PDB file of C-alpha atoms and ligand atoms in Angstrom:
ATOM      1  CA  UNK A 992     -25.797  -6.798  -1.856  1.00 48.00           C
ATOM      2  CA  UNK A 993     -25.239  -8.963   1.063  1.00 50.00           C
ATOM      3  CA  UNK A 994     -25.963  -6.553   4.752  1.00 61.00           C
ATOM      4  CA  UNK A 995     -23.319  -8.696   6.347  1.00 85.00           C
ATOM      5  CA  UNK A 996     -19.982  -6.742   5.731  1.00 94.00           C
ATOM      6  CA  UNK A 997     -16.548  -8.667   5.599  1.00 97.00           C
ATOM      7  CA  UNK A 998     -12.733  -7.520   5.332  1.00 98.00           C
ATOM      8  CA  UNK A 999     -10.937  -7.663   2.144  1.00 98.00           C
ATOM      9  CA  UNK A1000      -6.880  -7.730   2.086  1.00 98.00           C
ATOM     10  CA  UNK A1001      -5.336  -7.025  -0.997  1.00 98.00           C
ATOM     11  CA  UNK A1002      -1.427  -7.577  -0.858  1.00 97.00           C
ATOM     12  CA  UNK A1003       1.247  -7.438  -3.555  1.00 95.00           C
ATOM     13  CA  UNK A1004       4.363  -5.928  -5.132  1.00 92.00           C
ATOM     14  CA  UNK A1005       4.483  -2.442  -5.456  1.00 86.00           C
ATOM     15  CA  UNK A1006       3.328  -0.940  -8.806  1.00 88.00           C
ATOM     16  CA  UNK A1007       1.030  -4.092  -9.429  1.00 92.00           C
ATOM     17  CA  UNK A1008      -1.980  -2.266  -9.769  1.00 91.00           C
ATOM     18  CA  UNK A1009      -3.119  -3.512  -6.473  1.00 94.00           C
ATOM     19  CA  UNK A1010      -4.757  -0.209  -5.126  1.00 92.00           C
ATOM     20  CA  UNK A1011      -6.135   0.459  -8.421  1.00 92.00           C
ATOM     21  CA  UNK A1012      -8.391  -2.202  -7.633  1.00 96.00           C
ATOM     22  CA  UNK A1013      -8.796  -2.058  -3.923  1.00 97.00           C
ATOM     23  CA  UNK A1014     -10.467   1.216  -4.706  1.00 95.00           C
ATOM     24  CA  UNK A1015     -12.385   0.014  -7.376  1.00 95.00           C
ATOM     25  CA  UNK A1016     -13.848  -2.402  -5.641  1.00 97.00           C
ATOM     26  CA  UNK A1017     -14.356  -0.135  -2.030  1.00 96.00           C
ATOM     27  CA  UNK A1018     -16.303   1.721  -4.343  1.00 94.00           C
ATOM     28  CA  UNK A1019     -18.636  -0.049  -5.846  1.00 96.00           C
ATOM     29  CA  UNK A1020     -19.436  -2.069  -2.683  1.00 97.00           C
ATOM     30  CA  UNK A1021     -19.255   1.243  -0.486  1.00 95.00           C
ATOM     31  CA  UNK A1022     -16.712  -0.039   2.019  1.00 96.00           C
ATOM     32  CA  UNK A1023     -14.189   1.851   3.726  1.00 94.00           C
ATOM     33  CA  UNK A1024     -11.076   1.834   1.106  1.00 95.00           C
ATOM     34  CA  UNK A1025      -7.500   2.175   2.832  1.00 96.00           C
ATOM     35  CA  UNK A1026      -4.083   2.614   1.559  1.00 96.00           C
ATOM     36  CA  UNK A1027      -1.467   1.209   4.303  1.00 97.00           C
ATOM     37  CA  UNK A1028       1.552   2.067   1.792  1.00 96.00           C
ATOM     38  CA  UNK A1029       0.593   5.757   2.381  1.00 97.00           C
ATOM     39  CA  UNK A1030       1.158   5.339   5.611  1.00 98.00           C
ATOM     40  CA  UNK A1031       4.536   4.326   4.978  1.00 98.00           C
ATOM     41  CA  UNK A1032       5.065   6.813   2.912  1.00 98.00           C
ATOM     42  CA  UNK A1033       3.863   9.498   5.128  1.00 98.00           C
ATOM     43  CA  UNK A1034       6.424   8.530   8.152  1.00 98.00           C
ATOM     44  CA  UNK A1035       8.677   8.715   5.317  1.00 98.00           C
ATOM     45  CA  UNK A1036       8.553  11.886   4.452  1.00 98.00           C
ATOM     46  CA  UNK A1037       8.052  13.597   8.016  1.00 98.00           C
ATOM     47  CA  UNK A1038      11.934  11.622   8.220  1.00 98.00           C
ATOM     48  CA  UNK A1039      13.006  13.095   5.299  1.00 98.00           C
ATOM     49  CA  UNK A1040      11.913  17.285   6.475  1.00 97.00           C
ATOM     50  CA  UNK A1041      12.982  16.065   9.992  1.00 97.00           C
ATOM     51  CA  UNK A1042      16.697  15.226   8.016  1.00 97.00           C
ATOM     52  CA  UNK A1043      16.335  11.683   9.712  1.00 98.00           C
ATOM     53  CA  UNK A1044      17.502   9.955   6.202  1.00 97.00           C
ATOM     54  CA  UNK A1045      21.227  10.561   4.860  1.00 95.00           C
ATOM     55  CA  UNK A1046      21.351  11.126   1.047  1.00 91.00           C
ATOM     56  CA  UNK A1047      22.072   7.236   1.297  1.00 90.00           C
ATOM     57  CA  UNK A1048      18.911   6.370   2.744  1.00 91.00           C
ATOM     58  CA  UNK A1049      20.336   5.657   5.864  1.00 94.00           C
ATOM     59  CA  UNK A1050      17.423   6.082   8.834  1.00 95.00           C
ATOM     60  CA  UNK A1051      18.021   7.647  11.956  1.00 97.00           C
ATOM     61  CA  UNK A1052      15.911   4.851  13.469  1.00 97.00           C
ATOM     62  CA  UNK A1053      15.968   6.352  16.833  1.00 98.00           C
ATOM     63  CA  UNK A1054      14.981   9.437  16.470  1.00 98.00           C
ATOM     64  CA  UNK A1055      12.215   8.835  14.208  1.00 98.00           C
ATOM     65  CA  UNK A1056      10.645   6.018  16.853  1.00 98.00           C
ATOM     66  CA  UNK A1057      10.868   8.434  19.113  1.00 98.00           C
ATOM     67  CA  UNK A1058       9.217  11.113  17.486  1.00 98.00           C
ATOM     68  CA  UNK A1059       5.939   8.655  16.569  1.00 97.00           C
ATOM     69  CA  UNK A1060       3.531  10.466  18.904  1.00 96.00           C
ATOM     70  CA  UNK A1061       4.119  13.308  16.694  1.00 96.00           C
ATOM     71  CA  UNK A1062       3.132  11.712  13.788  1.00 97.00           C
ATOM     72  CA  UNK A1063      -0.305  11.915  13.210  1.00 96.00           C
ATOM     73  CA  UNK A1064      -2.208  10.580   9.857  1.00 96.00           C
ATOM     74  CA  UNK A1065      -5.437  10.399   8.454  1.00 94.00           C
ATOM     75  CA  UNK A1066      -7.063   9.859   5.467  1.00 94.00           C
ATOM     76  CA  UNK A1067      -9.483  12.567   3.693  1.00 94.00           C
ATOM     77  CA  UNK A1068     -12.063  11.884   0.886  1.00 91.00           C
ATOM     78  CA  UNK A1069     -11.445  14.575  -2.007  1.00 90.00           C
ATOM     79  CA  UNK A1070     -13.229  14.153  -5.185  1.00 88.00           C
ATOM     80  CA  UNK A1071     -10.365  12.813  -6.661  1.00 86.00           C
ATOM     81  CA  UNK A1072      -9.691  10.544  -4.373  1.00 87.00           C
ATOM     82  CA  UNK A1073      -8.628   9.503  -0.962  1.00 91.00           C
ATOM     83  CA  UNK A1074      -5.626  11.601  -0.023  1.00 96.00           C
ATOM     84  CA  UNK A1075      -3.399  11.065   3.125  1.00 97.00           C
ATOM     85  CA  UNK A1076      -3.253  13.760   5.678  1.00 97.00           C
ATOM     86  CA  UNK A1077       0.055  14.290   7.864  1.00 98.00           C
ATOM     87  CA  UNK A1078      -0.058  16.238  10.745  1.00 98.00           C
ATOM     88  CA  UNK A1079      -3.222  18.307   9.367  1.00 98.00           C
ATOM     89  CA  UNK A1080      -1.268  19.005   5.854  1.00 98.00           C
ATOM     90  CA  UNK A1081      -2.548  17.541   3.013  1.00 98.00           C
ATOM     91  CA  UNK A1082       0.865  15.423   1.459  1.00 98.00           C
ATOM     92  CA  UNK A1083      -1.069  13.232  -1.092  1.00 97.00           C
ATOM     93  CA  UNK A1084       1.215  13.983  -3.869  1.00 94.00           C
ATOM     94  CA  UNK A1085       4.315  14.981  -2.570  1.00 96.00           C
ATOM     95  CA  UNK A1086       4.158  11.164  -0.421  1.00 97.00           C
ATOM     96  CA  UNK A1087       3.737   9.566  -4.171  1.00 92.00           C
ATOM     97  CA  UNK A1088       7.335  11.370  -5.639  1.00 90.00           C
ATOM     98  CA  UNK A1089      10.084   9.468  -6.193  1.00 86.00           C
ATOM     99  CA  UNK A1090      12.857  10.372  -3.317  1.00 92.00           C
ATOM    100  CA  UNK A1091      10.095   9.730  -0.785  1.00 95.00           C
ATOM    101  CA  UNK A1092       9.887   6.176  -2.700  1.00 89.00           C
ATOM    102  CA  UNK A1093      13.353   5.458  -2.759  1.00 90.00           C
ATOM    103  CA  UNK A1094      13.712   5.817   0.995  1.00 95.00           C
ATOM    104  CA  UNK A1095      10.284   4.383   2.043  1.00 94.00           C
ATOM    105  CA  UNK A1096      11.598   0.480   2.404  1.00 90.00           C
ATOM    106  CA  UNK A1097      14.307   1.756   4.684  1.00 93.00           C
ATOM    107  CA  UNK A1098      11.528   3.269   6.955  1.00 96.00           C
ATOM    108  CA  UNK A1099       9.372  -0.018   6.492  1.00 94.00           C
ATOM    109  CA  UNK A1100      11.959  -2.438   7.684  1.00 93.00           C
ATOM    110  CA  UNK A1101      11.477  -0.695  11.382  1.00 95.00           C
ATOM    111  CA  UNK A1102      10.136  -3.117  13.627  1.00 96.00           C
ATOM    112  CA  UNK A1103       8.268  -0.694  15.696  1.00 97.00           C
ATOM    113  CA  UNK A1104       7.586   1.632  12.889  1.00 97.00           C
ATOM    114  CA  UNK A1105       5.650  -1.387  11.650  1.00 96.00           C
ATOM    115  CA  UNK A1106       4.041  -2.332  14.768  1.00 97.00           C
ATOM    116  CA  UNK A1107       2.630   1.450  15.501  1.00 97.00           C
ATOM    117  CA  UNK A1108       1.216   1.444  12.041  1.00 98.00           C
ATOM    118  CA  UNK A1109      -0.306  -1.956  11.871  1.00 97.00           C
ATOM    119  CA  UNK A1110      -2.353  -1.102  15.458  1.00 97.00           C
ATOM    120  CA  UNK A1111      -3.323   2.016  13.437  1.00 96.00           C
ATOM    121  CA  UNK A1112      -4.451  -0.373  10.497  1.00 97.00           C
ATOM    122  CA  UNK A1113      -6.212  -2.679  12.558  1.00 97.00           C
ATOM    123  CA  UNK A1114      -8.095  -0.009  14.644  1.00 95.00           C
ATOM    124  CA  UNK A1115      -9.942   1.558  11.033  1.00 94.00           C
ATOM    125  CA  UNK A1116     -10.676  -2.177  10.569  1.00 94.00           C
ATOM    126  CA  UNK A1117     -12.440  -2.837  13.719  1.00 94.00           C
ATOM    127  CA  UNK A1118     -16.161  -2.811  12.025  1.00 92.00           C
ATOM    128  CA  UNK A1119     -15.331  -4.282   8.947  1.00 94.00           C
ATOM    129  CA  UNK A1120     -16.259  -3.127   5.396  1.00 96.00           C
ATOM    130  CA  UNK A1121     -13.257  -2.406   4.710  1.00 97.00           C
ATOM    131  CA  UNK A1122     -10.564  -2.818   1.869  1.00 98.00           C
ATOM    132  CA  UNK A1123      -6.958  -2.512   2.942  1.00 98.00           C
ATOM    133  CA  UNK A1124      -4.318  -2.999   0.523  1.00 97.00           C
ATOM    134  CA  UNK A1125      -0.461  -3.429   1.396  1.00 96.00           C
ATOM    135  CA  UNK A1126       2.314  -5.618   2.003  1.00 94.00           C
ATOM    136  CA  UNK A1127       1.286  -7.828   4.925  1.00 95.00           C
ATOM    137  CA  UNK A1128      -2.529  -7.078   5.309  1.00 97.00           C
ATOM    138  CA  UNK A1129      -3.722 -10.789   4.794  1.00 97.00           C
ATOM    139  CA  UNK A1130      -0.591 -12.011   6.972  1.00 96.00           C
ATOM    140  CA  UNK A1131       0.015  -9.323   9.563  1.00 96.00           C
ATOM    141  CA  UNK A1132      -2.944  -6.882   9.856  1.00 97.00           C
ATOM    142  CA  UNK A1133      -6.240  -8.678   9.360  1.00 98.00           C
ATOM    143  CA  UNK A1134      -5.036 -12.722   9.323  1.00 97.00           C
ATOM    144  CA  UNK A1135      -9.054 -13.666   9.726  1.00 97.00           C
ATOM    145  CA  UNK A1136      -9.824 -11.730   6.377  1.00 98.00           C
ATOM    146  CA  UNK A1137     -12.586 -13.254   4.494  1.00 97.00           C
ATOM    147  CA  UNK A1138     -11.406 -12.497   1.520  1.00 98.00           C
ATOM    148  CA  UNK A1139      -7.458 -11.401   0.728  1.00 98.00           C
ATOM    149  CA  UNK A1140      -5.952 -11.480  -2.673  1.00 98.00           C
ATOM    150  CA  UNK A1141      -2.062 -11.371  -3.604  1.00 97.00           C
ATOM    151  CA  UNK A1142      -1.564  -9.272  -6.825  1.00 96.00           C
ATOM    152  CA  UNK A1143       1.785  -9.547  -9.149  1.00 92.00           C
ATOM    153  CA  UNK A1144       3.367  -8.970 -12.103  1.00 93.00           C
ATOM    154  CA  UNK A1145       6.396  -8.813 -13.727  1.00 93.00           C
ATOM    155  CA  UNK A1146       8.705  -6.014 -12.757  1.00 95.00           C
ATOM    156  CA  UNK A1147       9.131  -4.385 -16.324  1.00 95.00           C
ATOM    157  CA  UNK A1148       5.270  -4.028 -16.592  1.00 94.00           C
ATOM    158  CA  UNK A1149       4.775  -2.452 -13.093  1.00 95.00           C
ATOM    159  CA  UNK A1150       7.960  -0.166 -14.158  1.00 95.00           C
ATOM    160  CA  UNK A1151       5.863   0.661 -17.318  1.00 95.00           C
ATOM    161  CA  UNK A1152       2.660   1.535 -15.382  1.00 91.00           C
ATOM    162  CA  UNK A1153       4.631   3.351 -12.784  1.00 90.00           C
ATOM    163  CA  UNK A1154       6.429   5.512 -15.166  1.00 94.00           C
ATOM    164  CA  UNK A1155       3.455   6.322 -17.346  1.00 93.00           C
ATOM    165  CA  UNK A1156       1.606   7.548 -13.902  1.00 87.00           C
ATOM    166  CA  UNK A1157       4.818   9.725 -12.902  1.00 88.00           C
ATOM    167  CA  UNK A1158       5.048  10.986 -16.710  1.00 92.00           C
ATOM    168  CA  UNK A1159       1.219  11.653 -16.572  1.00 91.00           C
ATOM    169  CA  UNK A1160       1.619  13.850 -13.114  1.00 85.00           C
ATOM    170  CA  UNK A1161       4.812  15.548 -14.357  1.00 88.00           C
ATOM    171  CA  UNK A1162       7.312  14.372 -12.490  1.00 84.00           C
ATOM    172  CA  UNK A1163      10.762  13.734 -14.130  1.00 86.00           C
ATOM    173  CA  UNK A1164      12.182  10.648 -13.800  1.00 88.00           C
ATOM    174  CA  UNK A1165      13.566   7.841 -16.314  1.00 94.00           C
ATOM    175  CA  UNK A1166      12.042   4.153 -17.120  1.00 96.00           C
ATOM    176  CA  UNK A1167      15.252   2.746 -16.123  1.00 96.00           C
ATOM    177  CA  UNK A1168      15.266   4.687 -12.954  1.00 94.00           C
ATOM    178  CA  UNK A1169      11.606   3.612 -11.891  1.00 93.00           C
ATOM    179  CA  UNK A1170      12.651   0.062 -12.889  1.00 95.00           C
ATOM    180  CA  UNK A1171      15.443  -0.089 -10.740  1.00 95.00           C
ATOM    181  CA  UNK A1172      13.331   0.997  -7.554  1.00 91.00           C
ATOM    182  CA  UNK A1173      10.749  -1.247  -8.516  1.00 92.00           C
ATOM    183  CA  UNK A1174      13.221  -4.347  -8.309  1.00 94.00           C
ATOM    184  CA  UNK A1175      15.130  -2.728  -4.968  1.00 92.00           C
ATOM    185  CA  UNK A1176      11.915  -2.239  -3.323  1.00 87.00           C
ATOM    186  CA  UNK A1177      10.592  -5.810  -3.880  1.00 91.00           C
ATOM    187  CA  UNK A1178      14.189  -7.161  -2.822  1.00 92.00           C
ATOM    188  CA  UNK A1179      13.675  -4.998   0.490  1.00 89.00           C
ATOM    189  CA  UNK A1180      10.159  -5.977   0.996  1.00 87.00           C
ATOM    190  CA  UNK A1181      10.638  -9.581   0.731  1.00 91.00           C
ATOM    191  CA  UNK A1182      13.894 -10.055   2.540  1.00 92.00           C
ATOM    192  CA  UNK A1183      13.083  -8.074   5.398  1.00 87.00           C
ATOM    193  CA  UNK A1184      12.576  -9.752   8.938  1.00 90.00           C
ATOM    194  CA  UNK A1185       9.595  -7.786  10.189  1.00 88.00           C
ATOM    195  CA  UNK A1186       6.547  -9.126   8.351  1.00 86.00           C
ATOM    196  CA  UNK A1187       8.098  -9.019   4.801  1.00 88.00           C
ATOM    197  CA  UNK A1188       5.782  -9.388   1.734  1.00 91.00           C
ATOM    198  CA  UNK A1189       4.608 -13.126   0.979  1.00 92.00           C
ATOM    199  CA  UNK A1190       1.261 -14.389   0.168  1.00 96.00           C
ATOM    200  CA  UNK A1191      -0.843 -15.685   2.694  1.00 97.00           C
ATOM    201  CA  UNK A1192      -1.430 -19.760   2.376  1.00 97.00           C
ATOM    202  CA  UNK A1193      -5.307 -18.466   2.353  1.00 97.00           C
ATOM    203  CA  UNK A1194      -4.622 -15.466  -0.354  1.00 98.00           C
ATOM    204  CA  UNK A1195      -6.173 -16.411  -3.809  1.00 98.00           C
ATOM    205  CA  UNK A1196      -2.684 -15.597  -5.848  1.00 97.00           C
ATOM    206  CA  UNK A1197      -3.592 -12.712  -9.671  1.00 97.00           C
ATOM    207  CA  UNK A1198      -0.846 -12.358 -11.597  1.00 94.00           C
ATOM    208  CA  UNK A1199      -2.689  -9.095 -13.953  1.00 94.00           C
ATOM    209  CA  UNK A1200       0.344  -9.174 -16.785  1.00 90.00           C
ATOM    210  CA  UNK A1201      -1.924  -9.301 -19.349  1.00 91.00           C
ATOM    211  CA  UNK A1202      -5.244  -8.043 -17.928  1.00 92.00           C
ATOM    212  CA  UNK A1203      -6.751  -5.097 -18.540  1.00 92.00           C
ATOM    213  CA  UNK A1204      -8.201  -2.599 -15.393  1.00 92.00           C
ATOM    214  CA  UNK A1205     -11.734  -3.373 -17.068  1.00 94.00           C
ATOM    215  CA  UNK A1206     -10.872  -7.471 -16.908  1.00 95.00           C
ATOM    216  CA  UNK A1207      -9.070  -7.022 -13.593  1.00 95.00           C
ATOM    217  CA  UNK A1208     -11.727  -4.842 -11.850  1.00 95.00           C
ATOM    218  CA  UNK A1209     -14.468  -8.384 -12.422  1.00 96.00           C
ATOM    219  CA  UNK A1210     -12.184 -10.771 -11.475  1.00 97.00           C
ATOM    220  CA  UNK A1211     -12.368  -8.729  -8.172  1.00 98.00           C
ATOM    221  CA  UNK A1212     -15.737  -8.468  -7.972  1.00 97.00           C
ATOM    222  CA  UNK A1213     -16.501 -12.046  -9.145  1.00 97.00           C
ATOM    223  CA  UNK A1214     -14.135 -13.053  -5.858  1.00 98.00           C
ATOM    224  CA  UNK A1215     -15.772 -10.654  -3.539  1.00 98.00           C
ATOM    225  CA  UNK A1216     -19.261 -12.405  -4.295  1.00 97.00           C
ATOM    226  CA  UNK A1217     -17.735 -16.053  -3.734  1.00 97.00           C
ATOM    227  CA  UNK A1218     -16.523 -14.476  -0.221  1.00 97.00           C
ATOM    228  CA  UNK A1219     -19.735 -13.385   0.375  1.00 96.00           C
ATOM    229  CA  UNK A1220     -21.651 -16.221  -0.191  1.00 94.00           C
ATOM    230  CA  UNK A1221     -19.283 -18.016   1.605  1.00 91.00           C
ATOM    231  CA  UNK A1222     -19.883 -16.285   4.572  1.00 89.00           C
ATOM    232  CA  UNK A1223     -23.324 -16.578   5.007  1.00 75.00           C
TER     233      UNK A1223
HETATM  234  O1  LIG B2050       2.258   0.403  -1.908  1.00 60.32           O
HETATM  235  P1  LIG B2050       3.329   1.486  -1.876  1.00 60.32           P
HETATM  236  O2  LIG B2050       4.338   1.374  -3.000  1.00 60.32           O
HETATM  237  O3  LIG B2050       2.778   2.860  -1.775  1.00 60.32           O
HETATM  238  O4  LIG B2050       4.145   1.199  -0.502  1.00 60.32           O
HETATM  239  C1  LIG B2050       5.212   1.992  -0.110  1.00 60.32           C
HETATM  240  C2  LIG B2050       6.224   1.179   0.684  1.00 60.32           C
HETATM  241  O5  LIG B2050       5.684   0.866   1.964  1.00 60.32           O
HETATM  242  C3  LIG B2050       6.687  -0.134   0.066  1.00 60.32           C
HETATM  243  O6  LIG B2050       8.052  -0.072  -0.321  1.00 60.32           O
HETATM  244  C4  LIG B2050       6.547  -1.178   1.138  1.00 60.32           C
HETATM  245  C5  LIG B2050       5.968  -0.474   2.309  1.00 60.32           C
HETATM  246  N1  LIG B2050       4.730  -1.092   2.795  1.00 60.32           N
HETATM  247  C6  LIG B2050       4.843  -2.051   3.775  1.00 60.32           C
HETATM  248  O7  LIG B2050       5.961  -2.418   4.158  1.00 60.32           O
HETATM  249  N2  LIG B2050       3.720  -2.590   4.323  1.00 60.32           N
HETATM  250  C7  LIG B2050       2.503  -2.215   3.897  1.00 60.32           C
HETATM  251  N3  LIG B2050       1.421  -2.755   4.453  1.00 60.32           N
HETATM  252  C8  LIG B2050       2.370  -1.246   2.885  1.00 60.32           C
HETATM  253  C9  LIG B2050       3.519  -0.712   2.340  1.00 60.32           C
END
């Protein structure tokens, strides 16, 4: 392995199996693995207990801007995983249910929402070896990644893979249901005016349909040893 450490943005549509991967990889290469949708998801649901969303996912913008230098997150290693710490609690899986997912684009369309949280993504990427995934890593957060990769695939199979991982941590909640979030959240995401989700000219574009983790897990690698012989 190459001494000379680079930063690796992995971007896509929710449910693509992007952070799957982005962990995989951080890993097996031992760099720094970080997931900027929990972040999201976090300010989410301090909104939610703070009752700064209606029932119809309408944001008290103002209040929740104003309470940002409340809002303090980190990230913990567990053995299971990375989980996301808000204000000292751990909220790993209570962040990943599905109310705090159908409000979480609302919160993300917040211009300075967005800009406190990319300066908080950009300061845990300041000595590299890292792997951020997210929506606008490659274009927003780190545009002088060496290597950044868009991930897709059709809505009904991220549905499918969503709902299996809800069904497998026993939450309720329908495949119709999960599909329908899946498709508002990617109309949100895209359309919206603060850095919405779009590949990077410089992304290298994996649609993983039809791949399995196993198949999608080498590709990666495979890519991050072009990178780094590319930036020798
Ligand atoms: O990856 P995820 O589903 O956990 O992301 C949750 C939400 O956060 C998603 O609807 C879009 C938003 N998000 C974003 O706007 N920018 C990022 N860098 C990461 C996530």
């Amino acid at each position: 392995m190459s001494n000379k450490t680079i930063t690796i943005a992995i971007d896509g549509y929710s449910s693509s199996g992007k952070s799957s991967m982005a962990k995989a990889l951080a890993k097996k290469i031992g760099y720094r693995y970080i997931d900027s949708g929990a972040m999201y998801r976090a300010v989410t649901l301090y909104a939610m207990r703070n009752n700064m969303i209606s029932p119809d996912h309408i944001v008290d913008c103002d209040a929740l801007v104003a309470s940002l230098p409340h809002i303090k997150i980190d990230f913990k290693v567990c053995e299971d995983g990375q989980h996301t710490i808000l204000n000292g609690e751990d909220v790993e899986s209570l962040i990943r249910q599905l109310d705090v997912s159908n409000n979480v684009s609302q919160v993300a369309v917040i211009p300075e929402i967005r800009h406190a949280l990319v300066a908080m993504q950009q300061s845990f990427g300041i000595e590299k070896g890292i792997v951020m995934d997210g929506r606008d890593i490659g274009t927003t957060v780190f545009p002088n990644a060496e290597l950044k990769i868009f991930v897709n695939a059709s809505a009904e199979t991220r549905a499918m893979r969503r709902h299996k991982e809800l069904i497998e941590k026993g939450q309720q909640s329908t495949y119709e249901e999960v599909l329908a979030n899946v498709v508002t959240r990617d109309h949100i995401d895209e359309t919206r005016k603060e850095s919405p989700l779009r590949k990077a000219d410089d992304a290298i574009l994996l649609d993983n349909s039809n791949m399995s983790i196993a198949e999608q897990d080498t590709w990666l690698i495979n890519e991050y040893n072009k990178a780094i012989a590319n930036n020798k």
